[in-house]
Coordinates of C-alpha atoms and ligand atoms in Angstrom, one line a residue:
M26 CA 46.0 14.9 -87.3
N27 CA 48.1 15.3 -89.9
S28 CA 47.6 18.8 -91.9
K29 CA 45.4 18.7 -94.4
I30 CA 46.7 17.7 -98.2
W31 CA 44.3 19.0 -100.5
L32 CA 43.5 18.1 -104.1
S33 CA 43.9 20.7 -106.0
S34 CA 45.0 24.8 -104.2
P35 CA 45.2 27.8 -105.1
H36 CA 48.9 28.7 -105.8
M37 CA 49.6 32.7 -105.2
G38 CA 53.0 33.4 -107.5
G39 CA 53.5 36.8 -105.3
E40 CA 53.1 40.0 -108.3
E41 CA 48.9 39.6 -107.7
L42 CA 48.5 41.8 -105.0
N43 CA 50.8 44.4 -107.0
F44 CA 47.9 44.5 -109.7
V45 CA 45.4 44.7 -107.2
N46 CA 47.0 47.4 -105.4
E47 CA 47.2 49.8 -108.7
A48 CA 43.3 49.5 -109.5
F49 CA 42.2 49.9 -105.5
A50 CA 45.4 53.2 -106.3
A51 CA 43.2 54.1 -109.3
N52 CA 40.0 52.8 -108.1
W53 CA 38.9 50.8 -111.6
I54 CA 37.0 48.2 -109.0
A55 CA 34.8 47.9 -111.6
P56 CA 34.4 45.0 -114.4
L57 CA 36.1 47.0 -116.5
G58 CA 39.7 48.7 -115.6
P59 CA 43.3 48.2 -117.0
N60 CA 43.9 44.9 -115.2
V61 CA 40.9 43.5 -118.0
D62 CA 42.9 44.7 -120.9
G63 CA 45.6 43.7 -119.7
F64 CA 45.7 40.1 -118.8
E65 CA 43.2 39.7 -122.3
A66 CA 46.4 40.6 -124.4
E67 CA 48.3 38.7 -122.2
L68 CA 46.3 35.4 -122.1
S69 CA 46.5 36.2 -126.1
G70 CA 50.2 35.9 -126.4
I71 CA 49.9 32.8 -124.7
T72 CA 47.4 31.5 -126.0
G73 CA 48.4 32.6 -129.6
V74 CA 44.5 33.2 -130.4
K75 CA 43.8 36.4 -131.2
H76 CA 41.1 37.9 -129.3
V77 CA 40.3 37.3 -125.8
A78 CA 37.1 38.4 -124.0
A79 CA 37.8 37.9 -120.0
L80 CA 34.6 37.0 -118.0
S81 CA 33.1 35.9 -115.2
S82 CA 33.2 31.9 -114.6
G83 CA 34.5 29.1 -117.2
T84 CA 31.0 28.2 -117.5
A85 CA 29.6 31.9 -118.4
A86 CA 32.1 31.5 -121.3
L87 CA 31.0 28.0 -122.6
H88 CA 27.0 29.6 -121.8
L89 CA 28.7 32.7 -124.4
A90 CA 30.1 30.7 -127.3
L91 CA 27.1 28.1 -127.6
I92 CA 25.2 32.1 -128.5
L93 CA 27.5 32.6 -130.6
A94 CA 27.4 29.6 -132.3
G95 CA 24.2 30.4 -133.0
V96 CA 22.5 27.1 -129.9
G97 CA 19.2 27.8 -129.4
R98 CA 16.1 25.5 -128.5
E99 CA 15.7 22.7 -129.5
D100 CA 19.1 22.4 -130.9
E101 CA 21.3 19.6 -130.5
V102 CA 24.3 20.0 -129.0
I103 CA 28.0 16.7 -129.2
C104 CA 29.6 16.8 -125.2
Q105 CA 32.3 15.1 -124.0
S106 CA 30.6 11.9 -122.0
M107 CA 33.3 12.3 -119.7
T108 CA 34.5 15.2 -117.9
F109 CA 32.6 18.5 -115.0
S110 CA 29.2 19.1 -115.6
A111 CA 30.3 22.4 -116.2
S112 CA 30.8 22.0 -119.8
A113 CA 27.0 20.3 -120.4
N114 CA 25.2 22.9 -118.1
P115 CA 25.3 25.5 -120.7
I116 CA 23.6 23.5 -124.0
M117 CA 20.5 23.5 -121.1
Y118 CA 20.7 27.3 -121.0
V119 CA 20.0 27.6 -124.6
G120 CA 17.3 25.6 -124.1
A121 CA 19.0 22.8 -126.3
L122 CA 19.6 19.4 -126.5
P123 CA 22.8 17.2 -125.2
V124 CA 24.6 14.3 -127.2
F125 CA 26.7 12.7 -125.7
V126 CA 29.8 11.0 -126.5
D127 CA 31.9 8.5 -125.3
S128 CA 36.1 8.6 -124.7
E129 CA 39.2 6.4 -126.6
K130 CA 41.1 4.7 -124.1
D131 CA 44.5 7.3 -125.0
T132 CA 43.6 10.8 -123.3
W133 CA 40.1 9.8 -122.1
N134 CA 38.4 12.7 -124.6
M135 CA 36.5 12.5 -126.8
D136 CA 36.7 8.9 -129.0
P137 CA 36.9 10.8 -133.4
A138 CA 35.4 7.6 -134.5
L139 CA 32.5 7.8 -132.2
L140 CA 31.4 11.2 -132.5
E141 CA 31.9 10.7 -136.5
D142 CA 29.5 7.8 -136.2
A143 CA 27.4 10.4 -133.6
I144 CA 26.6 13.0 -136.3
L145 CA 26.2 11.0 -139.4
D146 CA 23.1 8.9 -136.9
R147 CA 21.9 12.7 -135.9
I148 CA 21.8 13.6 -139.6
K149 CA 19.9 9.8 -140.1
Q150 CA 16.7 11.3 -137.3
G151 CA 16.4 14.5 -139.1
K152 CA 18.8 16.6 -137.3
K153 CA 22.5 17.8 -137.9
P154 CA 23.9 18.8 -134.2
K155 CA 24.9 22.8 -134.5
A156 CA 27.6 22.7 -131.9
I157 CA 30.7 21.0 -130.6
I158 CA 31.8 20.9 -127.0
V159 CA 35.3 19.6 -127.6
V160 CA 37.1 18.9 -123.9
H161 CA 41.2 18.8 -122.6
L162 CA 39.9 17.0 -119.1
Y163 CA 42.9 17.0 -116.6
G164 CA 44.5 19.2 -118.6
M165 CA 45.4 16.0 -121.3
P166 CA 44.5 17.2 -125.3
A167 CA 42.0 16.0 -127.5
K168 CA 42.8 14.3 -130.3
M169 CA 42.1 18.0 -131.9
D170 CA 43.4 16.8 -134.8
E171 CA 41.1 14.2 -135.8
I172 CA 38.3 15.6 -134.2
L173 CA 38.7 19.2 -136.3
T174 CA 38.8 17.1 -139.6
I175 CA 35.9 15.7 -138.7
A176 CA 33.9 19.3 -137.1
R177 CA 35.8 20.6 -140.9
K178 CA 33.5 17.9 -142.6
Y179 CA 30.1 17.8 -141.5
E180 CA 31.2 22.0 -140.9
I181 CA 29.5 21.9 -137.7
A182 CA 30.9 25.1 -134.6
L183 CA 33.6 23.2 -132.5
I184 CA 34.1 24.6 -128.7
E185 CA 36.9 23.4 -127.0
D186 CA 36.2 23.5 -122.9
A187 CA 40.1 23.7 -122.2
A188 CA 38.8 25.2 -118.4
E189 CA 41.8 22.4 -117.2
A190 CA 44.7 23.0 -119.9
L191 CA 45.8 26.4 -120.0
G192 CA 49.2 25.1 -120.8
S193 CA 48.9 22.6 -122.5
S194 CA 49.6 22.2 -126.2
Y195 CA 48.9 19.7 -129.1
K196 CA 51.5 19.6 -131.4
G197 CA 52.9 23.3 -130.6
T198 CA 49.3 24.8 -130.5
A199 CA 47.7 25.7 -127.3
C200 CA 44.9 24.1 -125.9
G201 CA 41.8 26.6 -126.6
A202 CA 43.4 27.2 -129.8
F203 CA 41.9 24.9 -132.6
G204 CA 38.3 25.1 -132.6
D205 CA 35.7 28.5 -133.4
Y206 CA 35.5 29.0 -129.8
G207 CA 37.9 28.4 -126.6
I208 CA 37.0 28.8 -122.9
L209 CA 39.7 28.5 -120.3
S210 CA 38.9 28.8 -116.7
F211 CA 40.5 30.5 -113.9
N212 CA 38.4 29.0 -110.9
G213 CA 40.5 28.5 -107.5
N214 CA 41.4 24.4 -108.2
K215 CA 42.2 25.2 -111.5
I216 CA 45.9 25.6 -113.0
I217 CA 46.7 28.5 -111.9
T218 CA 43.1 31.6 -110.4
T219 CA 41.9 34.8 -111.0
S220 CA 39.6 33.6 -107.9
G221 CA 37.0 33.2 -110.0
G222 CA 36.6 33.6 -113.6
G223 CA 37.5 32.2 -116.9
A224 CA 38.1 33.7 -121.1
L225 CA 35.9 33.0 -124.0
I226 CA 38.8 33.2 -126.8
S227 CA 39.2 33.0 -130.8
N228 CA 40.5 34.1 -133.9
D229 CA 36.6 35.9 -134.8
E230 CA 36.7 39.4 -133.7
N231 CA 33.4 40.4 -134.3
A232 CA 32.9 36.9 -131.7
V233 CA 34.2 38.2 -129.3
K234 CA 33.0 41.1 -129.2
H235 CA 29.7 40.7 -129.7
A236 CA 30.6 38.4 -126.4
R237 CA 32.0 41.1 -124.3
F238 CA 28.4 43.1 -125.7
L239 CA 26.2 39.7 -124.6
A240 CA 29.0 39.8 -121.5
T241 CA 28.3 43.8 -120.0
Q242 CA 24.0 43.5 -120.4
A243 CA 24.3 44.0 -124.3
R244 CA 23.7 47.6 -124.2
D245 CA 23.0 49.2 -127.5
N246 CA 25.1 52.2 -128.7
A247 CA 22.7 55.4 -127.2
P248 CA 22.6 57.2 -124.1
H249 CA 19.3 55.6 -122.4
Y250 CA 19.6 52.4 -121.7
Q251 CA 18.4 50.7 -125.5
H252 CA 18.0 46.9 -125.4
S253 CA 18.2 44.6 -128.2
H254 CA 19.8 41.2 -126.8
V255 CA 19.2 39.8 -124.0
G256 CA 22.1 40.6 -122.0
Y257 CA 24.3 38.9 -119.3
N258 CA 26.3 40.3 -116.0
Y259 CA 29.5 37.7 -117.4
R260 CA 32.3 40.3 -117.2
M261 CA 35.8 39.9 -115.7
S262 CA 35.8 42.2 -112.0
N263 CA 39.3 44.6 -113.1
I264 CA 40.4 43.5 -109.4
C265 CA 40.4 39.4 -110.2
A266 CA 41.9 40.4 -113.7
G267 CA 44.2 41.4 -110.9
I268 CA 45.1 38.6 -109.9
G269 CA 44.7 37.1 -113.3
R270 CA 48.6 39.0 -113.9
G271 CA 50.0 38.0 -111.2
Q272 CA 49.5 34.9 -111.8
L273 CA 50.3 34.5 -115.8
K274 CA 54.3 35.1 -114.9
V275 CA 53.7 32.4 -113.1
L276 CA 52.2 30.3 -115.2
D277 CA 55.1 27.6 -116.8
E278 CA 56.3 27.3 -112.7
R279 CA 53.4 25.5 -112.3
V280 CA 52.7 24.6 -115.4
K281 CA 56.4 22.5 -114.5
Q282 CA 55.6 21.6 -110.9
R283 CA 52.9 19.8 -111.8
R284 CA 54.7 18.0 -114.2
A285 CA 56.9 17.6 -112.2
N286 CA 54.2 16.1 -109.4
K287 CA 52.9 13.4 -112.0
A288 CA 56.5 12.0 -112.7
Y289 CA 56.9 11.2 -109.2
Y290 CA 53.4 9.4 -108.8
S291 CA 54.6 7.8 -111.8
E292 CA 58.1 6.4 -111.2
V293 CA 56.9 5.9 -107.1
L294 CA 52.8 3.5 -108.0
G295 CA 54.3 2.9 -111.4
P296 CA 55.5 -0.1 -110.6
L297 CA 52.7 -1.2 -108.7
P298 CA 50.8 -4.0 -110.4
G299 CA 47.6 -3.1 -111.7
V300 CA 48.6 1.2 -111.2
S301 CA 48.4 3.0 -114.5
F302 CA 49.1 6.7 -114.9
L303 CA 47.2 8.7 -118.0
E304 CA 49.9 10.0 -120.7
E305 CA 50.7 11.6 -123.1
V306 CA 50.8 10.6 -126.7
E307 CA 52.8 12.2 -129.4
G308 CA 53.0 15.7 -130.4
S309 CA 50.6 16.4 -127.0
F310 CA 51.9 18.1 -123.7
S311 CA 49.6 18.5 -120.7
N312 CA 50.2 20.6 -118.0
F313 CA 48.6 17.8 -116.1
W314 CA 46.8 19.5 -113.9
L315 CA 45.8 16.3 -111.5
T316 CA 47.5 13.6 -112.0
T317 CA 44.9 10.4 -112.2
L318 CA 45.5 6.7 -111.5
V319 CA 43.6 4.0 -112.3
I320 CA 44.5 0.5 -110.9
D321 CA 42.5 -2.3 -112.4
P322 CA 41.6 -5.0 -109.3
T323 CA 42.2 -7.7 -111.5
V324 CA 46.1 -7.4 -111.3
S325 CA 46.2 -5.3 -108.3
K326 CA 46.2 -8.0 -105.7
G327 CA 42.1 -6.1 -105.2
V328 CA 43.2 -3.5 -103.9
T329 CA 40.8 -1.0 -105.2
R330 CA 40.1 2.4 -106.5
E331 CA 37.5 3.2 -103.0
Q332 CA 41.1 1.5 -100.4
I333 CA 43.1 3.7 -102.0
R334 CA 41.0 6.7 -101.8
L335 CA 39.3 6.4 -97.6
A336 CA 43.2 5.5 -97.1
L337 CA 43.7 8.4 -98.2
D338 CA 41.2 10.1 -96.9
A339 CA 41.9 8.8 -93.2
D340 CA 45.3 9.9 -93.2
N341 CA 42.9 14.2 -94.0
I342 CA 44.4 13.4 -98.4
E343 CA 42.0 14.6 -100.4
S344 CA 42.0 12.8 -103.8
R345 CA 38.3 12.1 -105.8
P346 CA 36.8 9.6 -107.8
L347 CA 37.3 10.0 -111.5
W348 CA 35.0 12.7 -113.2
K349 CA 31.2 10.7 -114.1
P350 CA 30.3 10.1 -116.8
M351 CA 27.6 13.3 -118.0
H352 CA 25.7 10.8 -119.3
L353 CA 25.7 7.9 -116.1
Q354 CA 24.2 11.6 -114.6
P355 CA 20.7 11.3 -113.2
V356 CA 20.1 14.7 -114.3
F357 CA 20.6 13.9 -118.2
T358 CA 19.3 10.5 -118.6
G359 CA 17.6 10.7 -121.8
A360 CA 19.5 12.4 -123.3
P361 CA 20.9 10.5 -126.4
A362 CA 24.4 8.9 -126.1
Y363 CA 27.5 7.1 -128.3
V364 CA 29.3 4.9 -125.6
N365 CA 31.9 2.2 -125.6
G366 CA 32.3 2.0 -122.3
N367 CA 35.5 3.1 -121.0
S368 CA 34.1 6.8 -119.3
E369 CA 32.3 4.2 -117.1
S370 CA 35.0 2.0 -116.7
L371 CA 37.4 4.3 -116.4
F372 CA 34.6 6.1 -113.5
N373 CA 35.1 3.2 -111.1
T374 CA 38.5 2.4 -111.4
G375 CA 40.0 5.4 -111.9
L376 CA 41.5 8.1 -109.2
C377 CA 42.5 11.7 -109.0
L378 CA 45.0 12.0 -106.6
P379 CA 46.6 15.7 -105.0
S380 CA 47.8 17.9 -107.3
G381 CA 48.7 21.4 -106.2
S382 CA 51.2 23.0 -107.6
N383 CA 52.2 24.5 -104.3
L384 CA 52.2 20.5 -102.1
T385 CA 55.8 19.9 -100.8
R386 CA 58.1 16.7 -101.5
A387 CA 57.3 15.6 -97.9
D388 CA 53.5 16.4 -99.2
L389 CA 53.8 13.7 -101.9
E390 CA 55.9 11.3 -99.6
R391 CA 52.6 11.0 -97.7
V392 CA 50.6 9.8 -100.3
T393 CA 52.5 7.7 -102.4
N394 CA 53.7 6.3 -98.9
I395 CA 50.2 5.4 -98.0
V396 CA 49.3 3.8 -101.5
T397 CA 52.6 1.6 -102.0
N398 CA 51.6 0.6 -98.5
L399 CA 47.8 -0.8 -99.8
F400 CA 50.0 -3.3 -101.2
D401 CA 52.2 -4.8 -99.4
Ligands
PLP523 C1 36.1 24.1 -114.5 C2 35.2 23.5 -115.1 C3 34.8 24.7 -116.2 C4 34.0 25.4 -115.5 O1 35.0 26.5 -115.4 P1 34.6 27.5 -114.2 O2 35.2 28.9 -114.3 O3 34.6 26.8 -112.9 O4 33.0 27.2 -114.4 C5 34.0 23.3 -117.2 N1 34.5 23.1 -117.6 C6 35.8 21.7 -117.4 C7 36.2 20.6 -117.9 C8 35.8 22.1 -116.0 O5 37.1 21.6 -115.5

């Protein structure tokens, strides 16, 4: 059996252990400490967002962002339909109702025109949405000018799910820095990892302070344990933050490596009939966290996404269909959805190719040879 090629696996830079060892030497093993402070300051520098709370996961960050936005029971929250379920699940944690909006074709992210239709229709039905969750899928920036304008026009809080988009930017501004709140993820498969972790980022100092308070069990300022809010155990540990600080040192390199994967796949597979890739639009810079291919079976002489996936799998290579839209997920049956068919069509015809920053040229060639052979 050929060696396994993963979709996206952790890739250490070399300095992580230094930070972890420092934490051990000082016995800073707790969910606070110098690595947490350092990691937050460094993330603030990279994103240009003033305040950062390092948390246990991106999902936790989304949960807190919804609480900060004042979302409660029976409120409606608009969410991009084409995404990973972690974008939408926190809406359920706070007892609110998700309303899904489909994607536009250029970036595969939330369609601004459909977003406005959805807002107007929800208002007509008697309920103005409390928040909007937009996602920068696969690292590709969403159309933030349009989306931000709509959010401001209707005075709805904007939460940016930049879990996949650290290192991506739109017109020079980092993904995650546009909305009222941004969230990042450092899960094992993301562009950099803390083994597991996330962050909430915002220019609102009080909001981030409150997030840190909620994330550490919401303990009031009293010598005994006194609580006037429901708290959570959502802080990042000083050990994980140490891994993160080491990883941040190689973030630029990781972005370059992932972009080089995309460039290679485009060059070799792009000329095949019916094959296309998600591309940057003017002003956008993607970290190309995952390289995503779409295949039109009416042009590809019958070659399908599933054929490619199975052929890769037979050679011990992991690939994955594009995210199944939330409006088609059993768990969200019955949720209102404003659709145009784009995310469903992408789900049926799209594939994420192995995209790790640690892939070798030989690994990439193994992938492209298998795909090219299907066309012979
Ligand atoms: C990974 C991911 C999340 C969740 O992040 P975790 O750190 O794994 O909780 C949320 N949204 C998107 C789009 C993701 O890809």
